[in-house]
Amino acid sequence: MRDFVWFIPLLPLASSVLLMIASSRLTRRSVALLGVGSVGLAAVLTGAVALEFLSDSTPVEVTLWTWMKIDSLAPRISFYIDGLTLVMMCVITGVGFLIHLFSSEFMQDDDSYARYFAYLNMFIAAMLILVLADNLLLLYLGWEGVGVCSYLLVGFWYRDSANGRAARKAFIVTRIGDTAMLIGLLLLLTELGTLNIRTLMQVASEQWSIGDSLPTIACLLLLGGAIGKSAQFPLHTWLPDAMAGPTPVSALIHAATMVTAGVYLIARTHDLFLLSPSAMHTVAFIGIATSLMAAGTALVQSDIKRILAYSTISQIGYMFLALGVGAWTAGVFHLMTHAFFKALLFLGSGAIIHCLHHEHNIFKMGGLRTRMPITFWSFLIGSAALAALPMTAGFFSKDLILLQAYQRPDFGPWLWGAGLLGALITAIYSFRLVFIVFFGDAKTEPDREIGWQMALPLTVLCALSIIGGYFSLPLADVFPLVNAEHPPHWVEIISISVPLLGVFLAYIGFYGQRPRIDSWTKTPLVQRVGQFLRSGWRLDEVFDRIAVKPYYNLANALQNEPIDRFYEAIVRLNQAIHRHLSATQSGRMRWYITSMMVGLIATLGVAMKIAPGAI
């Protein structure tokens, strides 16, 4: 079965191409069958590969052909499956299938139904190529494919100019990180002579020592790419605006595909990062700083999707924290559990938006607990997992990250304390959302009920958000062992208690008909702080001032530069020649014959002058 693993990315890719070519001739039922069925079949094949892999745990490599050969560089279209690849494939195809199934009902009234599933299938195919690639060049192909698909999906409703701006912003901001990553790949190829991931890690360990400058530079360049794709500070600003796309797209980007790519890249090249302690520290500090910043911003948002967007940025920060402290398995574990509960929350928000006349403002909702019971329980379970309440999937993975961060001998207690603060804020904004949307008085009545295509994915994700923490990941042969010493019991007690305290504070502040902290939030200082946080710490404004506006000013200044006059003169000359030649097209046959004879005589004359003996 593993020899045919290439069928897994091929199925959604073939479906995407077919939907693009034959969309006008397919019924909506056929489109849904192709779009959803291709990913569902890919998920079944992934499950079969997983069962076969777990029986003997032997990594497998499948080579299709040599992509190109340039001197010693001969990258292949080759797939490599180990425990890390398998976890990512299960998340991508499994959660991706549920999102596709949800989309079949959510998007059923859209005129571009086939185009939507074509883009969505291509997204899944690109992400599968990214995680299956056995070399960094093929990985980069999937990496760029994910970026293109995100642009197409974020700007899916392109008739609204705001959606187009959001799509361009996502593409350009991530391009900054992608450029850094490309430079890093060229550096590794130049210094180590290969882009095959396993060979590269082995050669790097042999040629470089811990603390050398070259591995640090290479790691920081790869980190730049990871920061862009995984929306970490300072390249995180594209993700909240990416909510312009359809809500299932947000679920796919945030849960199963794009934002996890950076985490996967660092985890896959962990041997290289182990050679650079300073790069590891950078990963950890960027992760915890991003987590706190995004959690504080989510606390004051009113758009239901933007709250979840900043929540994603914050949770990816926890994964970066895990990678930075060497808790590789914990980071990948949180990636998996986060995919479950974040997909659940985004699809739950999609159900709310779908049934509430496309309303996004949480303060215009309320009382949905009895009106949308399936969505309520979905949101409650998803929020509990996000807040890391005991016995949920999020509890096991986040608690493991914090406990392993505490064990670090250098900055461990400080990182643990900062992570606890983020966990407290996360619990507050998660249940602020629950209490405001589902309790109190109803302000907007649902105009429809969700069908089984939306209810079934929510139910499955509810189960995974509860039991996902009990899964055992086959990563023992991928990552080095970490310190197994258990921290003091008081550390674990505090880690468990902090999320519960956050839920209690959210109950005090936001449960009831109106938030109980209204009077406190109306003070001038709190309003200024809230406005600062709502703006995303004004980072967009900073980037506009230091990068965007100077670029536009430079472009305007160079718009009429002197060199353009030369090219404009060439254009005008060609236009003048065209006008004169057009005038010769009079329609009179005798003038055409005369012109041909004159031209022929002139040509013969020139030929006789140049080579008299040739004629």
Coordinates of C-alpha atoms in Angstrom, one line a residue:
M1 CA 0.0 0.0 0.0
R2 CA 2.8 2.4 0.9
D3 CA 4.2 2.1 -2.7
F4 CA 1.1 3.8 -3.9
V5 CA 1.2 6.7 -1.5
W6 CA 1.5 9.1 -4.4
F7 CA -2.2 8.5 -5.0
I8 CA -3.0 10.5 -1.9
P9 CA -1.9 14.0 -3.2
L10 CA -2.9 13.0 -6.8
L11 CA -6.6 12.4 -6.0
P12 CA -7.4 16.0 -4.8
L13 CA -5.0 17.4 -7.5
A14 CA -6.8 15.5 -10.3
S15 CA -10.2 16.6 -8.9
S16 CA -9.1 20.2 -8.8
V17 CA -8.0 20.1 -12.5
L18 CA -11.2 18.3 -13.5
L19 CA -13.3 20.9 -11.7
M20 CA -11.5 23.7 -13.4
I21 CA -11.9 22.2 -16.9
A22 CA -15.4 20.9 -16.7
S23 CA -17.1 23.1 -14.1
S24 CA -19.7 24.5 -16.5
R25 CA -20.8 21.0 -17.5
L26 CA -21.1 19.5 -13.9
T27 CA -24.1 19.7 -11.7
R28 CA -23.7 20.8 -8.1
R29 CA -24.1 17.3 -6.9
S30 CA -21.3 16.1 -9.2
V31 CA -19.1 19.0 -8.0
A32 CA -19.7 18.1 -4.3
L33 CA -19.1 14.4 -5.1
L34 CA -15.8 15.2 -6.8
G35 CA -14.6 17.9 -4.3
V36 CA -15.6 16.1 -1.1
G37 CA -15.1 12.5 -2.4
S38 CA -11.5 13.0 -3.6
V39 CA -10.4 14.2 -0.2
G40 CA -12.4 11.6 1.6
L41 CA -10.8 8.8 -0.5
A42 CA -7.4 10.4 0.2
A43 CA -8.2 10.2 3.9
V44 CA -9.1 6.5 3.6
L45 CA -5.8 5.8 1.8
T46 CA -4.0 7.7 4.5
G47 CA -5.7 5.6 7.1
A48 CA -4.6 2.4 5.3
V49 CA -1.0 3.7 5.1
A50 CA -1.1 4.6 8.8
L51 CA -2.3 1.1 9.8
E52 CA 0.5 -0.5 7.7
F53 CA 3.1 1.9 9.1
L54 CA 2.1 1.3 12.7
S55 CA 2.4 -2.5 12.2
D56 CA 6.2 -2.2 11.7
S57 CA 7.1 1.5 12.1
T58 CA 9.6 1.3 9.2
P59 CA 9.9 4.6 7.2
V60 CA 9.3 4.3 3.5
E61 CA 10.5 6.2 0.5
V62 CA 8.7 6.2 -2.8
T63 CA 10.6 7.8 -5.8
L64 CA 8.6 8.6 -8.9
W65 CA 11.2 10.2 -11.2
T66 CA 14.1 12.6 -11.2
W67 CA 12.8 16.1 -11.3
M68 CA 15.9 17.8 -12.9
K69 CA 19.6 17.2 -13.0
I70 CA 22.0 20.2 -12.9
D71 CA 25.6 19.2 -12.2
S72 CA 25.4 17.5 -8.7
L73 CA 21.9 18.8 -8.0
A74 CA 19.4 16.1 -8.9
P75 CA 16.2 16.6 -6.9
R76 CA 13.6 13.9 -7.3
I77 CA 9.8 13.8 -7.1
S78 CA 10.1 11.5 -4.1
F79 CA 7.9 11.0 -1.0
Y80 CA 9.2 10.0 2.4
I81 CA 6.9 8.7 5.2
D82 CA 7.9 8.5 8.8
G83 CA 5.9 9.2 12.0
L84 CA 5.9 13.0 11.6
T85 CA 4.8 12.8 8.0
L86 CA 2.0 10.4 8.9
V87 CA 0.7 12.6 11.7
M88 CA 0.6 15.6 9.3
M89 CA -1.1 13.5 6.6
C90 CA -3.8 12.3 9.0
V91 CA -4.5 15.9 10.1
I92 CA -4.6 17.3 6.5
T93 CA -6.8 14.6 5.0
G94 CA -8.9 13.8 8.0
V95 CA -9.8 17.4 9.2
G96 CA -9.7 18.5 5.5
F97 CA -12.4 16.0 4.6
L98 CA -14.6 17.2 7.4
I99 CA -14.2 20.8 6.3
H100 CA -15.0 19.8 2.7
L101 CA -18.1 18.0 3.8
F102 CA -19.2 21.1 5.8
S103 CA -18.5 23.3 2.8
S104 CA -20.8 21.3 0.6
E105 CA -23.8 22.7 2.5
F106 CA -22.2 26.1 3.6
M107 CA -21.4 27.1 0.0
Q108 CA -24.4 25.5 -1.8
D109 CA -26.0 28.8 -2.7
D110 CA -22.8 30.3 -4.1
D111 CA -22.6 30.8 -7.9
S112 CA -18.9 29.7 -7.9
Y113 CA -19.4 26.4 -6.3
A114 CA -17.1 24.4 -8.6
R115 CA -14.4 27.1 -8.5
Y116 CA -14.5 27.0 -4.7
F117 CA -13.9 23.2 -4.5
A118 CA -11.3 23.4 -7.2
Y119 CA -9.3 25.8 -5.1
L120 CA -9.9 23.8 -1.9
N121 CA -8.8 20.5 -3.5
M122 CA -5.6 22.2 -4.8
F123 CA -4.9 23.5 -1.3
I124 CA -5.1 20.0 0.1
A125 CA -2.9 18.6 -2.7
A126 CA -0.2 21.3 -2.2
M127 CA -0.1 20.8 1.6
L128 CA 0.2 17.0 1.1
I129 CA 3.2 17.5 -1.3
L130 CA 4.8 19.8 1.3
V131 CA 4.7 17.2 4.1
L132 CA 5.5 14.2 1.9
A133 CA 8.5 15.7 0.1
D134 CA 11.8 14.0 0.8
N135 CA 13.8 17.1 -0.3
L136 CA 13.6 20.8 0.5
L137 CA 13.0 21.8 -3.2
L138 CA 9.9 19.7 -3.5
L139 CA 8.8 20.9 -0.1
Y140 CA 9.3 24.5 -1.4
L141 CA 7.0 23.7 -4.3
G142 CA 4.3 22.6 -2.0
W143 CA 5.1 25.6 0.2
E144 CA 4.5 28.0 -2.7
G145 CA 1.5 26.1 -3.8
V146 CA -0.1 26.6 -0.4
G147 CA 0.6 30.3 -0.7
V148 CA -1.0 30.6 -4.1
C149 CA -4.1 28.7 -3.0
S150 CA -4.4 30.9 0.1
Y151 CA -4.4 33.9 -2.2
L152 CA -7.1 32.5 -4.3
L153 CA -9.3 31.4 -1.4
V154 CA -8.9 34.5 0.8
G155 CA -9.9 36.6 -2.3
F156 CA -12.6 34.1 -3.4
W157 CA -15.3 36.7 -3.3
Y158 CA -13.2 39.0 -5.5
R159 CA -16.0 41.4 -6.5
D160 CA -15.5 43.1 -3.1
S161 CA -12.3 45.1 -3.3
A162 CA -11.6 44.6 0.5
N163 CA -11.3 40.8 -0.1
G164 CA -8.8 41.5 -2.9
R165 CA -6.7 43.7 -0.6
A166 CA -6.8 41.0 2.1
A167 CA -5.6 38.3 -0.4
R168 CA -2.8 40.5 -1.7
K169 CA -1.7 41.3 1.9
A170 CA -1.6 37.6 2.7
F171 CA 0.4 36.8 -0.4
I172 CA 2.9 39.7 0.0
V173 CA 3.5 39.4 3.7
T174 CA 4.1 35.7 3.5
R175 CA 6.4 36.3 0.4
I176 CA 8.8 38.2 2.8
G177 CA 9.2 35.0 4.8
D178 CA 9.3 32.8 1.7
T179 CA 12.2 34.9 0.3
A180 CA 14.2 34.4 3.5
M181 CA 13.5 30.7 3.3
L182 CA 14.6 30.5 -0.3
I183 CA 17.9 32.2 0.6
G184 CA 18.3 29.7 3.4
L185 CA 17.8 26.8 1.0
L186 CA 20.4 28.2 -1.4
L187 CA 22.8 28.6 1.6
L188 CA 22.3 25.0 2.6
L189 CA 22.8 23.8 -1.0
T190 CA 26.0 25.8 -1.4
E191 CA 27.5 24.7 1.8
L192 CA 26.3 21.1 2.1
G193 CA 25.8 20.2 -1.5
T194 CA 22.3 18.6 -1.2
L195 CA 18.7 19.4 -0.5
N196 CA 17.6 15.9 0.4
I197 CA 16.4 16.3 4.0
R198 CA 17.8 13.2 5.6
T199 CA 21.2 13.6 3.9
L200 CA 21.2 17.3 4.7
M201 CA 20.7 16.7 8.4
Q202 CA 23.4 14.1 8.5
V203 CA 26.0 16.2 6.6
A204 CA 25.2 19.2 8.7
S205 CA 25.8 17.3 11.9
E206 CA 29.1 16.0 10.5
Q207 CA 30.5 19.3 9.1
W208 CA 29.1 21.8 11.6
S209 CA 29.6 22.1 15.3
I210 CA 27.0 23.3 17.9
G211 CA 27.2 27.1 18.0
D212 CA 28.8 27.6 14.6
S213 CA 27.6 30.7 12.7
L214 CA 26.5 29.0 9.4
P215 CA 23.9 26.7 11.0
T216 CA 22.6 29.7 13.0
I217 CA 22.3 31.8 9.8
A218 CA 20.6 28.9 8.0
C219 CA 18.2 28.3 10.8
L220 CA 17.2 32.0 11.1
L221 CA 16.5 32.1 7.4
L222 CA 14.3 29.0 7.6
L223 CA 12.7 30.5 10.7
G224 CA 11.8 33.6 8.5
G225 CA 9.8 31.4 6.2
A226 CA 8.2 29.6 9.2
I227 CA 7.2 33.0 10.7
G228 CA 5.6 34.1 7.5
K229 CA 3.5 31.0 6.8
S230 CA 2.6 30.3 10.5
A231 CA 1.7 34.0 11.2
Q232 CA 4.1 34.7 14.0
F233 CA 5.4 38.1 15.0
P234 CA 6.2 40.3 13.1
L235 CA 4.7 38.7 10.0
H236 CA 1.4 37.7 11.6
T237 CA -0.6 40.7 10.4
W238 CA -2.0 38.9 7.3
L239 CA -3.9 36.3 9.2
P240 CA -6.7 38.4 10.8
D241 CA -7.4 40.0 7.4
A242 CA -7.5 36.6 5.8
M243 CA -11.0 36.2 7.4
A244 CA -12.3 37.8 4.3
G245 CA -12.6 34.3 2.7
P246 CA -15.4 31.9 3.3
T247 CA -15.5 30.5 6.9
P248 CA -14.6 26.9 5.9
V249 CA -11.5 28.3 4.2
S250 CA -10.6 30.0 7.5
A251 CA -11.0 26.6 9.2
L252 CA -8.7 24.9 6.6
I253 CA -6.0 27.6 6.7
H254 CA -6.0 27.8 10.5
A255 CA -6.5 24.2 11.4
A256 CA -5.2 21.7 8.9
T257 CA -2.9 23.4 6.4
M258 CA -1.2 26.7 5.9
V259 CA -0.4 28.0 9.4
T260 CA 0.9 24.6 10.4
A261 CA 3.5 24.6 7.6
G262 CA 6.0 26.6 9.5
V263 CA 5.8 24.4 12.6
Y264 CA 6.3 21.3 10.3
L265 CA 9.3 22.9 8.7
I266 CA 11.1 23.5 12.0
A267 CA 10.2 20.1 13.3
R268 CA 11.3 18.4 10.1
T269 CA 14.7 20.2 10.2
H270 CA 15.1 19.9 14.0
D271 CA 18.6 18.3 13.6
L272 CA 19.8 21.6 12.0
F273 CA 18.2 23.7 14.8
L274 CA 19.8 21.6 17.5
L275 CA 23.2 22.9 16.1
S276 CA 22.2 26.5 17.0
P277 CA 21.1 27.2 20.6
S278 CA 20.6 30.8 19.7
A279 CA 18.2 30.0 16.9
M280 CA 16.3 27.7 19.3
H281 CA 16.0 30.5 21.9
T282 CA 14.8 32.8 19.1
V283 CA 12.1 30.4 18.2
A284 CA 10.9 30.1 21.8
F285 CA 10.9 33.8 22.5
I286 CA 9.1 34.6 19.2
G287 CA 6.5 32.0 20.1
I288 CA 5.8 33.1 23.6
A289 CA 5.8 36.8 22.6
T290 CA 3.4 36.2 19.8
S291 CA 1.2 34.1 22.0
L292 CA 0.8 36.8 24.6
M293 CA 0.3 39.6 22.0
A294 CA -2.4 37.7 20.1
A295 CA -4.2 36.5 23.2
G296 CA -4.4 40.1 24.5
T297 CA -5.8 41.2 21.1
A298 CA -8.4 38.4 21.0
L299 CA -9.7 39.5 24.4
V300 CA -11.2 42.8 23.0
Q301 CA -12.3 41.8 19.5
S302 CA -16.0 41.8 18.6
D303 CA -15.9 39.9 15.2
I304 CA -16.3 36.2 16.0
K305 CA -13.9 35.2 13.2
R306 CA -11.2 37.7 14.2
I307 CA -11.3 36.4 17.8
L308 CA -10.6 32.9 16.4
A309 CA -8.0 34.3 14.1
Y310 CA -6.0 35.8 16.9
S311 CA -6.5 32.7 18.9
T312 CA -4.8 30.7 16.1
I313 CA -1.8 33.1 16.1
S314 CA -1.6 32.6 19.9
Q315 CA -1.8 28.8 19.8
I316 CA 0.8 28.6 17.0
G317 CA 2.9 30.6 19.4
Y318 CA 2.7 27.8 21.9
M319 CA 3.9 25.4 19.2
F320 CA 6.9 27.6 18.5
L321 CA 7.6 27.7 22.2
A322 CA 7.6 23.9 22.3
L323 CA 9.9 23.7 19.3
G324 CA 12.2 26.4 20.8
V325 CA 12.7 24.5 24.1
G326 CA 13.2 21.1 22.3
A327 CA 9.8 19.7 23.2
W328 CA 9.4 18.5 19.6
T329 CA 6.8 15.8 20.3
A330 CA 4.7 18.2 22.5
G331 CA 4.7 20.8 19.7
V332 CA 3.5 18.3 17.1
F333 CA 1.0 16.9 19.6
H334 CA -0.5 20.4 20.1
L335 CA -0.5 20.9 16.3
M336 CA -2.8 17.9 16.0
T337 CA -5.1 18.7 18.9
H338 CA -5.3 22.3 17.8
A339 CA -6.4 21.2 14.4
F340 CA -9.3 19.3 16.0
F341 CA -10.7 22.1 18.3
K342 CA -9.8 25.0 16.0
A343 CA -11.6 23.4 13.0
L344 CA -14.5 22.8 15.4
L345 CA -14.6 26.4 16.5
F346 CA -14.3 27.8 13.0
L347 CA -17.0 25.5 11.6
G348 CA -19.2 26.3 14.6
S349 CA -18.7 30.0 13.9
G350 CA -19.5 29.3 10.2
A351 CA -22.8 27.6 11.3
I352 CA -23.7 30.7 13.4
I353 CA -22.9 33.1 10.5
H354 CA -24.8 30.9 8.1
C355 CA -27.9 30.9 10.2
L356 CA -27.8 34.5 11.5
H357 CA -28.0 36.4 8.2
H358 CA -24.1 36.5 7.9
E359 CA -23.8 38.4 11.2
H360 CA -20.2 38.5 12.6
N361 CA -20.6 40.8 15.6
I362 CA -20.8 38.8 18.8
F363 CA -22.7 41.6 20.6
K364 CA -25.5 41.3 18.0
M365 CA -25.9 37.6 18.8
G366 CA -26.9 36.0 22.2
G367 CA -29.3 33.4 23.4
L368 CA -28.3 30.8 20.8
R369 CA -27.9 28.1 23.4
T370 CA -31.5 26.9 22.9
R371 CA -31.9 28.0 19.3
M372 CA -28.8 26.2 17.9
P373 CA -28.1 23.4 20.4
I374 CA -25.7 21.4 18.2
T375 CA -23.6 24.5 17.5
F376 CA -23.7 25.4 21.2
W377 CA -22.3 22.1 22.4
S378 CA -19.7 22.2 19.6
F379 CA -18.6 25.7 20.6
L380 CA -18.6 24.7 24.3
I381 CA -16.4 21.7 23.7
G382 CA -14.1 23.5 21.3
S383 CA -13.7 26.5 23.8
A384 CA -13.0 24.1 26.6
A385 CA -10.3 22.4 24.6
L386 CA -8.9 25.8 23.5
A387 CA -8.8 26.9 27.1
A388 CA -7.0 23.7 28.0
L389 CA -9.6 22.6 30.6
P390 CA -8.8 19.3 32.2
M391 CA -9.5 16.1 30.2
T392 CA -9.9 17.9 26.9
A393 CA -7.5 17.4 24.0
G394 CA -6.0 20.9 24.4
F395 CA -5.3 20.2 28.1
F396 CA -2.9 17.3 27.4
S397 CA -0.9 19.0 24.7
K398 CA -0.7 22.5 26.2
D399 CA 0.1 21.1 29.6
L400 CA 2.9 19.0 28.2
I401 CA 4.4 22.1 26.5
L402 CA 4.3 24.2 29.7
L403 CA 5.8 21.4 31.9
Q404 CA 8.6 20.8 29.4
A405 CA 9.3 24.5 29.1
Y406 CA 9.6 24.7 32.9
Q407 CA 12.3 22.1 32.8
R408 CA 14.6 24.1 30.7
P409 CA 17.7 25.1 32.7
D410 CA 18.1 28.6 31.3
F411 CA 14.8 30.5 30.8
G412 CA 12.4 27.7 31.7
P413 CA 10.5 29.2 34.7
W414 CA 10.1 32.5 32.9
L415 CA 8.8 30.8 29.8
W416 CA 6.5 28.7 31.9
G417 CA 5.1 31.8 33.7
A418 CA 4.6 33.6 30.4
G419 CA 2.8 30.5 29.0
L420 CA 0.5 30.4 32.1
L421 CA -0.4 34.1 31.6
G422 CA -1.3 33.3 28.0
A423 CA -3.3 30.3 29.2
L424 CA -5.2 32.5 31.6
I425 CA -6.1 35.1 28.9
T426 CA -7.0 32.3 26.5
A427 CA -9.5 30.9 28.9
I428 CA -11.0 34.3 29.5
Y429 CA -11.5 35.2 25.8
S430 CA -12.7 31.7 24.9
F431 CA -15.6 31.7 27.4
R432 CA -16.2 35.4 26.9
L433 CA -17.2 34.3 23.4
V434 CA -19.3 31.5 24.7
F435 CA -21.2 33.5 27.3
I436 CA -21.9 36.5 25.0
V437 CA -22.9 34.4 21.9
F438 CA -24.9 31.6 23.6
F439 CA -26.3 33.1 26.8
G440 CA -28.4 36.2 27.6
D441 CA -31.0 37.7 25.4
A442 CA -31.3 36.9 21.7
K443 CA -30.6 39.9 19.5
T444 CA -30.7 38.1 16.1
E445 CA -32.9 35.1 15.4
P446 CA -31.6 32.2 13.2
D447 CA -33.3 32.0 9.9
R448 CA -32.5 28.3 9.2
E449 CA -31.3 25.0 10.7
I450 CA -28.1 23.4 9.8
G451 CA -28.2 20.1 7.7
W452 CA -26.4 16.9 8.3
Q453 CA -23.5 17.9 6.1
M454 CA -22.7 20.6 8.7
A455 CA -23.8 18.7 11.8
L456 CA -21.8 15.6 11.1
P457 CA -18.4 17.3 10.9
L458 CA -19.2 19.3 14.1
T459 CA -20.1 16.0 15.9
V460 CA -16.9 14.2 14.8
L461 CA -14.7 17.1 15.7
C462 CA -16.4 17.3 19.1
A463 CA -15.4 13.8 19.8
L464 CA -11.8 14.4 18.6
S465 CA -11.6 17.5 20.7
I466 CA -12.3 15.4 23.8
I467 CA -10.5 12.1 23.1
G468 CA -7.7 13.5 20.9
G469 CA -5.4 14.0 23.9
Y470 CA -5.3 10.3 24.5
F471 CA -3.8 9.5 21.1
S472 CA -0.2 8.2 21.1
L473 CA 1.9 9.7 18.2
P474 CA 4.5 7.5 16.4
L475 CA 7.3 10.1 16.9
A476 CA 9.7 8.2 19.1
D477 CA 12.0 7.4 16.2
V478 CA 11.8 10.9 14.7
F479 CA 12.8 13.2 17.6
P480 CA 15.5 12.8 20.2
L481 CA 14.3 12.0 23.7
V482 CA 13.8 14.9 26.2
N483 CA 14.3 15.0 29.9
A484 CA 11.7 12.7 31.4
E485 CA 12.1 14.0 34.9
H486 CA 8.8 15.1 36.3
P487 CA 8.6 18.7 37.6
P488 CA 7.4 19.5 41.1
H489 CA 3.7 18.7 41.7
W490 CA 2.9 22.3 42.6
V491 CA 3.9 23.3 39.0
E492 CA 1.4 20.9 37.5
I493 CA -1.3 22.0 40.0
I494 CA -0.8 25.6 39.0
S495 CA -0.8 24.7 35.3
I496 CA -4.2 22.9 35.7
S497 CA -5.7 25.7 37.9
V498 CA -4.9 28.7 35.8
P499 CA -7.4 27.9 32.9
L500 CA -10.1 27.2 35.5
L501 CA -9.4 30.6 37.0
G502 CA -9.8 32.1 33.5
V503 CA -13.2 30.5 33.0
F504 CA -14.3 31.8 36.4
L505 CA -13.2 35.3 35.6
A506 CA -15.0 35.1 32.2
Y507 CA -18.2 34.0 34.1
I508 CA -18.0 36.9 36.5
G509 CA -17.4 39.4 33.7
F510 CA -19.5 38.2 30.8
Y511 CA -22.3 35.9 31.9
G512 CA -25.7 37.4 31.9
Q513 CA -27.7 39.8 29.8
R514 CA -24.9 42.3 29.6
P515 CA -21.2 42.1 30.4
R516 CA -20.7 43.1 34.0
I517 CA -17.5 45.0 33.3
D518 CA -19.2 47.6 31.1
S519 CA -18.8 50.4 33.6
W520 CA -15.1 49.6 34.2
T521 CA -14.3 49.4 30.5
K522 CA -15.7 52.9 29.9
T523 CA -12.9 54.6 31.8
P524 CA -10.6 56.7 29.5
L525 CA -7.5 54.7 30.2
V526 CA -9.1 51.3 29.6
Q527 CA -10.7 52.6 26.4
R528 CA -7.4 53.7 25.1
V529 CA -5.8 50.4 25.9
G530 CA -8.7 48.5 24.4
Q531 CA -8.5 50.6 21.2
F532 CA -4.7 49.8 21.1
L533 CA -5.3 46.1 21.4
R534 CA -8.2 46.1 19.0
S535 CA -6.0 47.6 16.3
G536 CA -3.6 44.7 16.7
W537 CA -1.1 46.8 18.6
R538 CA -1.1 49.2 15.6
L539 CA 1.4 47.0 13.8
D540 CA -0.3 47.6 10.5
E541 CA 0.1 51.3 11.0
V542 CA 3.8 50.9 11.8
F543 CA 4.3 48.7 8.7
D544 CA 2.5 51.3 6.6
R545 CA 4.7 54.0 7.8
I546 CA 8.1 52.2 7.6
A547 CA 7.5 50.1 4.4
V548 CA 4.3 50.6 2.5
K549 CA 4.1 54.4 2.2
P550 CA 7.8 54.8 1.5
Y551 CA 7.5 52.2 -1.3
Y552 CA 4.5 54.0 -2.8
N553 CA 6.3 57.3 -2.6
L554 CA 9.4 55.9 -4.2
A555 CA 7.3 54.3 -7.0
N556 CA 5.5 57.6 -7.6
A557 CA 8.9 59.5 -7.7
L558 CA 10.3 57.1 -10.2
Q559 CA 7.2 57.0 -12.3
N560 CA 8.5 59.6 -14.7
E561 CA 12.2 58.9 -14.5
P562 CA 14.3 59.9 -17.5
I563 CA 15.1 56.4 -18.7
D564 CA 11.4 55.9 -19.4
R565 CA 11.6 58.6 -22.1
F566 CA 13.9 56.3 -24.2
Y567 CA 11.4 53.5 -24.1
E568 CA 8.5 55.9 -24.7
A569 CA 10.3 57.2 -27.8
I570 CA 10.6 53.6 -29.1
V571 CA 6.9 53.1 -28.6
R572 CA 6.1 56.4 -30.4
L573 CA 8.4 55.4 -33.3
N574 CA 6.7 52.1 -33.7
Q575 CA 3.3 53.7 -33.6
A576 CA 4.4 56.2 -36.3
I577 CA 5.7 53.4 -38.5
H578 CA 2.5 51.5 -38.0
R579 CA 0.4 54.5 -39.1
H580 CA 2.5 54.9 -42.3
L581 CA 2.4 51.2 -43.1
S582 CA -1.3 51.1 -42.5
A583 CA -1.7 53.9 -45.1
T584 CA -0.3 51.6 -47.8
Q585 CA -3.1 49.2 -47.4
S586 CA -5.3 50.9 -49.9
G587 CA -7.0 47.9 -51.5
R588 CA -5.7 48.7 -55.0
M589 CA -4.1 45.7 -56.6
R590 CA -1.9 47.5 -59.0
W591 CA -0.1 49.4 -56.2
Y592 CA 0.4 46.1 -54.3
I593 CA 2.0 44.5 -57.5
T594 CA 4.1 47.6 -58.1
S595 CA 5.3 47.5 -54.4
M596 CA 6.2 43.8 -54.7
M597 CA 8.1 44.3 -58.0
V598 CA 10.1 47.3 -56.5
G599 CA 10.9 45.3 -53.4
L600 CA 12.0 42.3 -55.5
I601 CA 14.2 44.4 -57.8
A602 CA 15.7 46.1 -54.7
T603 CA 16.4 42.7 -53.1
L604 CA 18.1 41.4 -56.2
G605 CA 20.2 44.5 -56.5
V606 CA 21.4 44.2 -52.9
A607 CA 22.1 40.5 -53.4
M608 CA 24.2 41.1 -56.6
K609 CA 26.1 43.9 -54.9
I610 CA 27.0 41.6 -51.9
A611 CA 27.7 38.4 -53.8
P612 CA 27.9 39.0 -57.6
G613 CA 28.8 35.4 -58.5
A614 CA 25.8 34.0 -56.6
I615 CA 23.3 35.1 -59.2

